mmCIF file with all atom_site columns, C-alpha atoms in Angstrom:
data_model
loop_
_atom_site.group_PDB
_atom_site.id
_atom_site.type_symbol
_atom_site.label_atom_id
_atom_site.label_alt_id
_atom_site.label_comp_id
_atom_site.label_asym_id
_atom_site.label_entity_id
_atom_site.label_seq_id
_atom_site.pdbx_PDB_ins_code
_atom_site.Cartn_x
_atom_site.Cartn_y
_atom_site.Cartn_z
_atom_site.occupancy
_atom_site.B_iso_or_equiv
_atom_site.pdbx_formal_charge
_atom_site.auth_seq_id
_atom_site.auth_comp_id
_atom_site.auth_asym_id
_atom_site.auth_atom_id
_atom_site.pdbx_PDB_model_num
ATOM 1   C CA . MET A 1 1   ? 81.729 82.025  99.752  1.00 62.00 ? 1045 MET A CA 1
ATOM 2   C CA . HIS A 1 2   ? 79.150 84.152  101.573 1.00 68.00 ? 1046 HIS A CA 1
ATOM 3   C CA . ASN A 1 3   ? 77.745 81.125  103.400 1.00 65.00 ? 1047 ASN A CA 1
ATOM 4   C CA . CYS A 1 4   ? 80.978 79.204  104.076 1.00 67.00 ? 1048 CYS A CA 1
ATOM 5   C CA . GLY A 1 5   ? 80.957 80.023  107.806 1.00 74.00 ? 1049 GLY A CA 1
ATOM 6   C CA . LEU A 1 6   ? 84.389 81.667  107.953 1.00 72.00 ? 1050 LEU A CA 1
ATOM 7   C CA . THR A 1 7   ? 84.410 84.337  110.671 1.00 74.00 ? 1051 THR A CA 1
ATOM 8   C CA . GLU A 1 8   ? 88.060 85.379  110.586 1.00 73.00 ? 1052 GLU A CA 1
ATOM 9   C CA . GLY A 1 9   ? 89.727 88.046  108.515 1.00 76.00 ? 1053 GLY A CA 1
ATOM 10  C CA . ARG A 1 10  ? 89.794 91.797  108.197 1.00 73.00 ? 1054 ARG A CA 1
ATOM 11  C CA . ARG A 1 11  ? 86.532 93.516  109.122 1.00 76.00 ? 1055 ARG A CA 1
ATOM 12  C CA . TYR A 1 12  ? 84.956 96.375  107.246 1.00 74.00 ? 1056 TYR A CA 1
ATOM 13  C CA . ASP A 1 13  ? 82.038 98.468  108.419 1.00 82.00 ? 1057 ASP A CA 1
ATOM 14  C CA . PHE A 1 14  ? 79.428 100.823 107.036 1.00 83.00 ? 1058 PHE A CA 1
ATOM 15  C CA . GLY A 1 15  ? 80.927 103.885 108.755 1.00 86.00 ? 1059 GLY A CA 1
ATOM 16  C CA . ARG A 1 16  ? 84.324 103.315 107.172 1.00 88.00 ? 1060 ARG A CA 1
ATOM 17  C CA . HIS A 1 17  ? 82.637 102.772 103.834 1.00 89.00 ? 1061 HIS A CA 1
ATOM 18  C CA . LEU A 1 18  ? 80.794 106.100 104.158 1.00 92.00 ? 1062 LEU A CA 1
ATOM 19  C CA . HIS A 1 19  ? 84.012 107.883 105.181 1.00 94.00 ? 1063 HIS A CA 1
ATOM 20  C CA . THR A 1 20  ? 85.774 106.677 102.020 1.00 94.00 ? 1064 THR A CA 1
ATOM 21  C CA . LEU A 1 21  ? 82.836 107.739 99.848  1.00 95.00 ? 1065 LEU A CA 1
ATOM 22  C CA . GLY A 1 22  ? 82.890 111.173 101.507 1.00 96.00 ? 1066 GLY A CA 1
ATOM 23  C CA . LEU A 1 23  ? 86.565 111.685 100.655 1.00 97.00 ? 1067 LEU A CA 1
ATOM 24  C CA . GLN A 1 24  ? 85.987 110.549 97.091  1.00 96.00 ? 1068 GLN A CA 1
ATOM 25  C CA . GLY A 1 25  ? 83.006 112.894 96.753  1.00 97.00 ? 1069 GLY A CA 1
ATOM 26  C CA . ARG A 1 26  ? 85.092 115.893 97.793  1.00 96.00 ? 1070 ARG A CA 1
ATOM 27  C CA . HIS A 1 27  ? 87.684 115.037 95.141  1.00 96.00 ? 1071 HIS A CA 1
ATOM 28  C CA . LEU A 1 28  ? 84.955 114.651 92.522  1.00 96.00 ? 1072 LEU A CA 1
ATOM 29  C CA . ALA A 1 29  ? 83.435 118.045 93.466  1.00 96.00 ? 1073 ALA A CA 1
ATOM 30  C CA . GLU A 1 30  ? 86.823 119.680 92.836  1.00 96.00 ? 1074 GLU A CA 1
ATOM 31  C CA . VAL A 1 31  ? 86.853 118.546 89.203  1.00 95.00 ? 1075 VAL A CA 1
ATOM 32  C CA . PHE A 1 32  ? 83.106 118.519 88.434  1.00 95.00 ? 1076 PHE A CA 1
ATOM 33  C CA . PRO A 1 33  ? 81.163 120.710 90.900  1.00 95.00 ? 1077 PRO A CA 1
ATOM 34  C CA . GLU A 1 34  ? 77.527 120.100 89.896  1.00 94.00 ? 1078 GLU A CA 1
ATOM 35  C CA . PRO A 1 35  ? 77.572 116.277 90.102  1.00 95.00 ? 1079 PRO A CA 1
ATOM 36  C CA . GLY A 1 36  ? 79.785 116.703 93.161  1.00 94.00 ? 1080 GLY A CA 1
ATOM 37  C CA . ARG A 1 37  ? 76.971 118.565 94.944  1.00 95.00 ? 1081 ARG A CA 1
ATOM 38  C CA . GLN A 1 38  ? 74.434 115.927 93.922  1.00 96.00 ? 1082 GLN A CA 1
ATOM 39  C CA . TYR A 1 39  ? 76.887 113.220 95.076  1.00 96.00 ? 1083 TYR A CA 1
ATOM 40  C CA . ARG A 1 40  ? 77.066 114.901 98.519  1.00 96.00 ? 1084 ARG A CA 1
ATOM 41  C CA . ASP A 1 41  ? 73.256 115.074 98.752  1.00 96.00 ? 1085 ASP A CA 1
ATOM 42  C CA . VAL A 1 42  ? 72.904 111.398 97.812  1.00 96.00 ? 1086 VAL A CA 1
ATOM 43  C CA . LEU A 1 43  ? 75.576 110.397 100.323 1.00 95.00 ? 1087 LEU A CA 1
ATOM 44  C CA . GLN A 1 44  ? 73.763 112.293 103.092 1.00 94.00 ? 1088 GLN A CA 1
ATOM 45  C CA . ARG A 1 45  ? 70.601 110.302 102.334 1.00 92.00 ? 1089 ARG A CA 1
ATOM 46  C CA . ILE A 1 46  ? 72.599 107.069 102.391 1.00 90.00 ? 1090 ILE A CA 1
ATOM 47  C CA . GLU A 1 47  ? 74.161 107.999 105.752 1.00 89.00 ? 1091 GLU A CA 1
ATOM 48  C CA . LYS A 1 48  ? 70.677 108.060 107.287 1.00 85.00 ? 1092 LYS A CA 1
ATOM 49  C CA . GLN A 1 49  ? 70.436 104.309 106.589 1.00 79.00 ? 1093 GLN A CA 1
ATOM 50  C CA . ASP A 1 50  ? 73.285 103.463 108.990 1.00 68.00 ? 1094 ASP A CA 1
ATOM 51  C CA . ARG A 1 51  ? 71.084 102.264 111.858 1.00 62.00 ? 1095 ARG A CA 1
ATOM 52  C CA . PRO A 1 52  ? 68.846 99.873  109.870 1.00 60.00 ? 1096 PRO A CA 1
ATOM 53  C CA . LEU A 1 53  ? 71.927 98.454  108.157 1.00 63.00 ? 1097 LEU A CA 1
ATOM 54  C CA . SER A 1 54  ? 73.477 97.467  111.475 1.00 63.00 ? 1098 SER A CA 1
ATOM 55  C CA . ARG A 1 55  ? 71.244 94.383  111.667 1.00 71.00 ? 1099 ARG A CA 1
ATOM 56  C CA . TRP A 1 56  ? 73.173 92.102  109.293 1.00 74.00 ? 1100 TRP A CA 1
ATOM 57  C CA . THR A 1 57  ? 75.849 89.645  110.383 1.00 75.00 ? 1101 THR A CA 1
ATOM 58  C CA . PRO A 1 58  ? 79.306 90.080  108.817 1.00 77.00 ? 1102 PRO A CA 1
ATOM 59  C CA . ALA A 1 59  ? 80.317 87.261  106.491 1.00 77.00 ? 1103 ALA A CA 1
ATOM 60  C CA . PRO A 1 60  ? 83.066 86.656  103.938 1.00 74.00 ? 1104 PRO A CA 1
ATOM 61  C CA . THR A 1 61  ? 82.756 89.291  101.229 1.00 75.00 ? 1105 THR A CA 1
ATOM 62  C CA . HIS A 1 62  ? 84.725 90.100  98.078  1.00 67.00 ? 1106 HIS A CA 1
ATOM 63  C CA . ARG A 1 63  ? 84.025 93.840  98.525  1.00 67.00 ? 1107 ARG A CA 1
ATOM 64  C CA . ASP A 1 64  ? 85.149 94.637  94.984  1.00 68.00 ? 1108 ASP A CA 1
ATOM 65  C CA . PHE A 1 65  ? 83.469 91.882  92.950  1.00 67.00 ? 1109 PHE A CA 1
ATOM 66  C CA . THR A 1 66  ? 83.208 92.959  89.305  1.00 70.00 ? 1110 THR A CA 1
ATOM 67  C CA . PRO A 1 67  ? 82.853 91.257  85.916  1.00 68.00 ? 1111 PRO A CA 1
ATOM 68  C CA . GLU A 1 68  ? 86.659 91.471  85.619  1.00 70.00 ? 1112 GLU A CA 1
ATOM 69  C CA . HIS A 1 69  ? 86.829 88.682  88.202  1.00 64.00 ? 1113 HIS A CA 1
ATOM 70  C CA . LEU A 1 70  ? 84.936 86.208  86.026  1.00 68.00 ? 1114 LEU A CA 1
ATOM 71  C CA . TYR A 1 71  ? 86.888 83.744  83.914  1.00 65.00 ? 1115 TYR A CA 1
ATOM 72  C CA . TRP A 1 72  ? 85.456 81.606  81.120  1.00 68.00 ? 1116 TRP A CA 1
ATOM 73  C CA . HIS A 1 73  ? 87.062 78.375  79.985  1.00 73.00 ? 1117 HIS A CA 1
ATOM 74  C CA . ASP A 1 74  ? 85.056 76.348  77.502  1.00 79.00 ? 1118 ASP A CA 1
ATOM 75  C CA . ASP A 1 75  ? 81.637 76.104  79.176  1.00 72.00 ? 1119 ASP A CA 1
ATOM 76  C CA . GLN A 1 76  ? 82.824 76.729  82.739  1.00 69.00 ? 1120 GLN A CA 1
ATOM 77  C CA . LEU A 1 77  ? 82.564 80.067  84.530  1.00 62.00 ? 1121 LEU A CA 1
ATOM 78  C CA . THR A 1 78  ? 84.795 80.746  87.524  1.00 65.00 ? 1122 THR A CA 1
ATOM 79  C CA . GLY A 1 79  ? 84.752 83.768  89.805  1.00 66.00 ? 1123 GLY A CA 1
ATOM 80  C CA . LEU A 1 80  ? 88.043 84.562  91.479  1.00 64.00 ? 1124 LEU A CA 1
ATOM 81  C CA . ASP A 1 81  ? 88.622 87.623  93.655  1.00 63.00 ? 1125 ASP A CA 1
ATOM 82  C CA . PHE A 1 82  ? 90.256 87.841  97.055  1.00 63.00 ? 1126 PHE A CA 1
ATOM 83  C CA . ASP A 1 83  ? 92.310 91.052  97.027  1.00 63.00 ? 1127 ASP A CA 1
ATOM 84  C CA . GLU A 1 84  ? 89.715 93.022  99.047  1.00 69.00 ? 1128 GLU A CA 1
ATOM 85  C CA . PHE A 1 85  ? 88.419 90.006  100.996 1.00 72.00 ? 1129 PHE A CA 1
ATOM 86  C CA . CYS A 1 86  ? 86.942 90.932  104.376 1.00 74.00 ? 1130 CYS A CA 1
ATOM 87  C CA . GLN A 1 87  ? 84.020 90.407  106.730 1.00 83.00 ? 1131 GLN A CA 1
ATOM 88  C CA . TYR A 1 88  ? 81.196 92.702  105.579 1.00 83.00 ? 1132 TYR A CA 1
ATOM 89  C CA . ASP A 1 89  ? 77.614 92.470  104.379 1.00 89.00 ? 1133 ASP A CA 1
ATOM 90  C CA . PRO A 1 90  ? 77.501 89.820  101.600 1.00 89.00 ? 1134 PRO A CA 1
ATOM 91  C CA . LEU A 1 91  ? 74.761 91.787  99.844  1.00 92.00 ? 1135 LEU A CA 1
ATOM 92  C CA . PHE A 1 92  ? 77.335 94.481  99.164  1.00 89.00 ? 1136 PHE A CA 1
ATOM 93  C CA . ASP A 1 93  ? 78.920 92.118  96.616  1.00 88.00 ? 1137 ASP A CA 1
ATOM 94  C CA . VAL A 1 94  ? 75.564 91.792  94.838  1.00 92.00 ? 1138 VAL A CA 1
ATOM 95  C CA . GLY A 1 95  ? 74.969 95.544  94.637  1.00 94.00 ? 1139 GLY A CA 1
ATOM 96  C CA . HIS A 1 96  ? 78.597 96.199  93.675  1.00 91.00 ? 1140 HIS A CA 1
ATOM 97  C CA . PHE A 1 97  ? 78.544 93.650  90.857  1.00 89.00 ? 1141 PHE A CA 1
ATOM 98  C CA . MET A 1 98  ? 75.241 94.942  89.488  1.00 93.00 ? 1142 MET A CA 1
ATOM 99  C CA . ALA A 1 99  ? 76.480 98.549  89.539  1.00 95.00 ? 1143 ALA A CA 1
ATOM 100 C CA . HIS A 1 100 ? 79.546 97.524  87.546  1.00 91.00 ? 1144 HIS A CA 1
ATOM 101 C CA . LEU A 1 101 ? 77.329 95.814  84.978  1.00 92.00 ? 1145 LEU A CA 1
ATOM 102 C CA . ARG A 1 102 ? 75.360 99.066  84.719  1.00 95.00 ? 1146 ARG A CA 1
ATOM 103 C CA . LEU A 1 103 ? 78.577 101.036 84.162  1.00 95.00 ? 1147 LEU A CA 1
ATOM 104 C CA . MET A 1 104 ? 79.504 98.590  81.404  1.00 92.00 ? 1148 MET A CA 1
ATOM 105 C CA . SER A 1 105 ? 76.120 99.182  79.755  1.00 94.00 ? 1149 SER A CA 1
ATOM 106 C CA . LEU A 1 106 ? 76.616 102.968 79.982  1.00 95.00 ? 1150 LEU A CA 1
ATOM 107 C CA . CYS A 1 107 ? 80.031 102.594 78.345  1.00 93.00 ? 1151 CYS A CA 1
ATOM 108 C CA . HIS A 1 108 ? 78.724 100.193 75.675  1.00 92.00 ? 1152 HIS A CA 1
ATOM 109 C CA . PRO A 1 109 ? 75.089 101.132 74.927  1.00 93.00 ? 1153 PRO A CA 1
ATOM 110 C CA . GLY A 1 110 ? 74.752 98.445  72.256  1.00 94.00 ? 1154 GLY A CA 1
ATOM 111 C CA . ALA A 1 111 ? 75.439 95.775  74.858  1.00 91.00 ? 1155 ALA A CA 1
ATOM 112 C CA . ALA A 1 112 ? 73.047 97.263  77.427  1.00 91.00 ? 1156 ALA A CA 1
ATOM 113 C CA . PRO A 1 113 ? 70.109 94.879  76.820  1.00 91.00 ? 1157 PRO A CA 1
ATOM 114 C CA . GLY A 1 114 ? 72.322 91.821  77.245  1.00 89.00 ? 1158 GLY A CA 1
ATOM 115 C CA . LEU A 1 115 ? 74.070 93.242  80.301  1.00 88.00 ? 1159 LEU A CA 1
ATOM 116 C CA . ASN A 1 116 ? 70.738 94.182  81.879  1.00 92.00 ? 1160 ASN A CA 1
ATOM 117 C CA . HIS A 1 117 ? 69.584 90.593  81.316  1.00 92.00 ? 1161 HIS A CA 1
ATOM 118 C CA . VAL A 1 118 ? 72.759 89.241  82.940  1.00 89.00 ? 1162 VAL A CA 1
ATOM 119 C CA . ALA A 1 119 ? 72.224 91.555  85.933  1.00 91.00 ? 1163 ALA A CA 1
ATOM 120 C CA . GLN A 1 120 ? 68.622 90.384  86.361  1.00 94.00 ? 1164 GLN A CA 1
ATOM 121 C CA . ARG A 1 121 ? 69.625 86.717  86.158  1.00 92.00 ? 1165 ARG A CA 1
ATOM 122 C CA . PHE A 1 122 ? 72.519 87.216  88.577  1.00 90.00 ? 1166 PHE A CA 1
ATOM 123 C CA . GLN A 1 123 ? 70.268 88.967  91.089  1.00 94.00 ? 1167 GLN A CA 1
ATOM 124 C CA . ALA A 1 124 ? 67.511 86.347  90.783  1.00 94.00 ? 1168 ALA A CA 1
ATOM 125 C CA . ALA A 1 125 ? 69.966 83.458  91.188  1.00 92.00 ? 1169 ALA A CA 1
ATOM 126 C CA . TYR A 1 126 ? 71.586 85.059  94.213  1.00 90.00 ? 1170 TYR A CA 1
ATOM 127 C CA . GLU A 1 127 ? 68.229 85.852  95.803  1.00 95.00 ? 1171 GLU A CA 1
ATOM 128 C CA . ALA A 1 128 ? 67.047 82.258  95.320  1.00 94.00 ? 1172 ALA A CA 1
ATOM 129 C CA . GLY A 1 129 ? 70.030 80.906  97.257  1.00 90.00 ? 1173 GLY A CA 1
ATOM 130 C CA . ALA A 1 130 ? 70.470 83.600  99.894  1.00 89.00 ? 1174 ALA A CA 1
ATOM 131 C CA . GLU A 1 131 ? 69.379 83.201  103.493 1.00 85.00 ? 1175 GLU A CA 1
ATOM 132 C CA . ASN A 1 132 ? 68.703 86.866  104.257 1.00 88.00 ? 1176 ASN A CA 1
ATOM 133 C CA . TYR A 1 133 ? 68.201 88.620  100.947 1.00 93.00 ? 1177 TYR A CA 1
ATOM 134 C CA . SER A 1 134 ? 67.074 92.256  101.153 1.00 92.00 ? 1178 SER A CA 1
ATOM 135 C CA . PRO A 1 135 ? 66.299 94.109  97.894  1.00 93.00 ? 1179 PRO A CA 1
ATOM 136 C CA . PRO A 1 136 ? 66.449 97.526  99.634  1.00 93.00 ? 1180 PRO A CA 1
ATOM 137 C CA . ARG A 1 137 ? 69.953 96.758  100.990 1.00 92.00 ? 1181 ARG A CA 1
ATOM 138 C CA . VAL A 1 138 ? 71.124 95.628  97.551  1.00 94.00 ? 1182 VAL A CA 1
ATOM 139 C CA . ARG A 1 139 ? 69.784 98.872  96.030  1.00 95.00 ? 1183 ARG A CA 1
ATOM 140 C CA . LEU A 1 140 ? 71.509 100.931 98.733  1.00 94.00 ? 1184 LEU A CA 1
ATOM 141 C CA . TYR A 1 141 ? 74.820 99.196  98.025  1.00 94.00 ? 1185 TYR A CA 1
ATOM 142 C CA . GLN A 1 142 ? 74.289 99.786  94.312  1.00 96.00 ? 1186 GLN A CA 1
ATOM 143 C CA . ALA A 1 143 ? 73.826 103.492 95.062  1.00 97.00 ? 1187 ALA A CA 1
ATOM 144 C CA . MET A 1 144 ? 77.018 103.536 97.123  1.00 96.00 ? 1188 MET A CA 1
ATOM 145 C CA . THR A 1 145 ? 78.894 101.796 94.321  1.00 96.00 ? 1189 THR A CA 1
ATOM 146 C CA . TYR A 1 146 ? 77.564 104.263 91.743  1.00 98.00 ? 1190 TYR A CA 1
ATOM 147 C CA . LEU A 1 147 ? 79.061 107.050 93.866  1.00 98.00 ? 1191 LEU A CA 1
ATOM 148 C CA . LYS A 1 148 ? 82.403 105.239 94.047  1.00 96.00 ? 1192 LYS A CA 1
ATOM 149 C CA . LEU A 1 149 ? 82.336 104.658 90.294  1.00 97.00 ? 1193 LEU A CA 1
ATOM 150 C CA . ALA A 1 150 ? 81.528 108.343 89.658  1.00 98.00 ? 1194 ALA A CA 1
ATOM 151 C CA . TYR A 1 151 ? 84.700 109.181 91.576  1.00 97.00 ? 1195 TYR A CA 1
ATOM 152 C CA . VAL A 1 152 ? 86.774 106.573 89.718  1.00 95.00 ? 1196 VAL A CA 1
ATOM 153 C CA . VAL A 1 153 ? 85.499 107.708 86.309  1.00 97.00 ? 1197 VAL A CA 1
ATOM 154 C CA . GLY A 1 154 ? 85.652 111.455 87.041  1.00 96.00 ? 1198 GLY A CA 1
ATOM 155 C CA . VAL A 1 155 ? 88.864 111.692 89.052  1.00 96.00 ? 1199 VAL A CA 1
ATOM 156 C CA . VAL A 1 156 ? 90.975 108.588 88.446  1.00 94.00 ? 1200 VAL A CA 1
ATOM 157 C CA . GLU A 1 157 ? 90.332 107.293 84.915  1.00 93.00 ? 1201 GLU A CA 1
ATOM 158 C CA . ARG A 1 158 ? 88.857 110.252 83.010  1.00 94.00 ? 1202 ARG A CA 1
ATOM 159 C CA . PRO A 1 159 ? 87.780 108.515 79.767  1.00 93.00 ? 1203 PRO A CA 1
ATOM 160 C CA . GLY A 1 160 ? 86.743 110.724 76.843  1.00 92.00 ? 1204 GLY A CA 1
ATOM 161 C CA . ASN A 1 161 ? 83.093 110.738 77.917  1.00 94.00 ? 1205 ASN A CA 1
ATOM 162 C CA . TRP A 1 162 ? 83.766 111.044 81.660  1.00 96.00 ? 1206 TRP A CA 1
ATOM 163 C CA . ARG A 1 163 ? 81.406 113.985 82.259  1.00 96.00 ? 1207 ARG A CA 1
ATOM 164 C CA . GLY A 1 164 ? 78.417 112.116 80.816  1.00 97.00 ? 1208 GLY A CA 1
ATOM 165 C CA . LEU A 1 165 ? 79.295 108.951 82.716  1.00 98.00 ? 1209 LEU A CA 1
ATOM 166 C CA . VAL A 1 166 ? 79.746 110.791 86.028  1.00 98.00 ? 1210 VAL A CA 1
ATOM 167 C CA . THR A 1 167 ? 76.424 112.572 85.562  1.00 98.00 ? 1211 THR A CA 1
ATOM 168 C CA . ALA A 1 168 ? 74.670 109.276 84.739  1.00 97.00 ? 1212 ALA A CA 1
ATOM 169 C CA . LEU A 1 169 ? 76.255 107.416 87.669  1.00 98.00 ? 1213 LEU A CA 1
ATOM 170 C CA . VAL A 1 170 ? 75.354 110.093 90.216  1.00 98.00 ? 1214 VAL A CA 1
ATOM 171 C CA . HIS A 1 171 ? 71.824 110.139 88.771  1.00 97.00 ? 1215 HIS A CA 1
ATOM 172 C CA . GLU A 1 172 ? 71.608 106.331 89.158  1.00 96.00 ? 1216 GLU A CA 1
ATOM 173 C CA . ALA A 1 173 ? 72.746 106.670 92.793  1.00 97.00 ? 1217 ALA A CA 1
ATOM 174 C CA . ASP A 1 174 ? 70.191 109.411 93.369  1.00 96.00 ? 1218 ASP A CA 1
ATOM 175 C CA . GLN A 1 175 ? 67.396 107.152 92.113  1.00 95.00 ? 1219 GLN A CA 1
ATOM 176 C CA . LEU A 1 176 ? 68.313 104.374 94.562  1.00 94.00 ? 1220 LEU A CA 1
ATOM 177 C CA . ALA A 1 177 ? 69.498 106.248 97.652  1.00 89.00 ? 1221 ALA A CA 1
ATOM 178 C CA . GLY A 1 178 ? 67.465 106.927 100.700 1.00 66.00 ? 1222 GLY A CA 1
ATOM 179 C CA . GLU A 1 179 ? 65.018 104.037 100.405 1.00 65.00 ? 1223 GLU A CA 1
ATOM 180 C CA . ASP A 1 180 ? 64.041 102.491 103.717 1.00 64.00 ? 1224 ASP A CA 1
ATOM 181 C CA . VAL A 1 181 ? 66.193 99.389  104.242 1.00 56.00 ? 1225 VAL A CA 1
ATOM 182 C CA . THR A 1 182 ? 64.290 98.022  107.226 1.00 55.00 ? 1226 THR A CA 1
#
């Protein structure tokens, strides 16, 4: 889909993405102040990457691609997801998907080795076929997705272990944020 050439459709941009993350971070800080402060610090480091990120060309993007959008039938795997379809950086889908796999491994520690392997294979396969692959951009989008997931887990879903998950997700974002994406 990323290379299909389609140029029409709703457009999304990095500034709007950062605005949404900022709102979510404020809500998270209301319910869990310490990770909320770290979230804000990470987001400020991510915001500094705006200029280098302006160099990519928008292309068709899922924008919310997760393992939930994968369907198995016999030996065939199909990915289907168009509800958030827009023109954005295709590498966002890669970082977003990998962050969701990491959340799954945090929720199911016994499955972590297998999920980590799937993430590595997914990233390697995508990189092999991509025209303009950028590991730093993928890591930045992972960091942004970890922040979004911290909000979803800590404010929206609130599973039994939400505090530990939020802390881990903000820590993951902190490890990846602020790298030079040029």
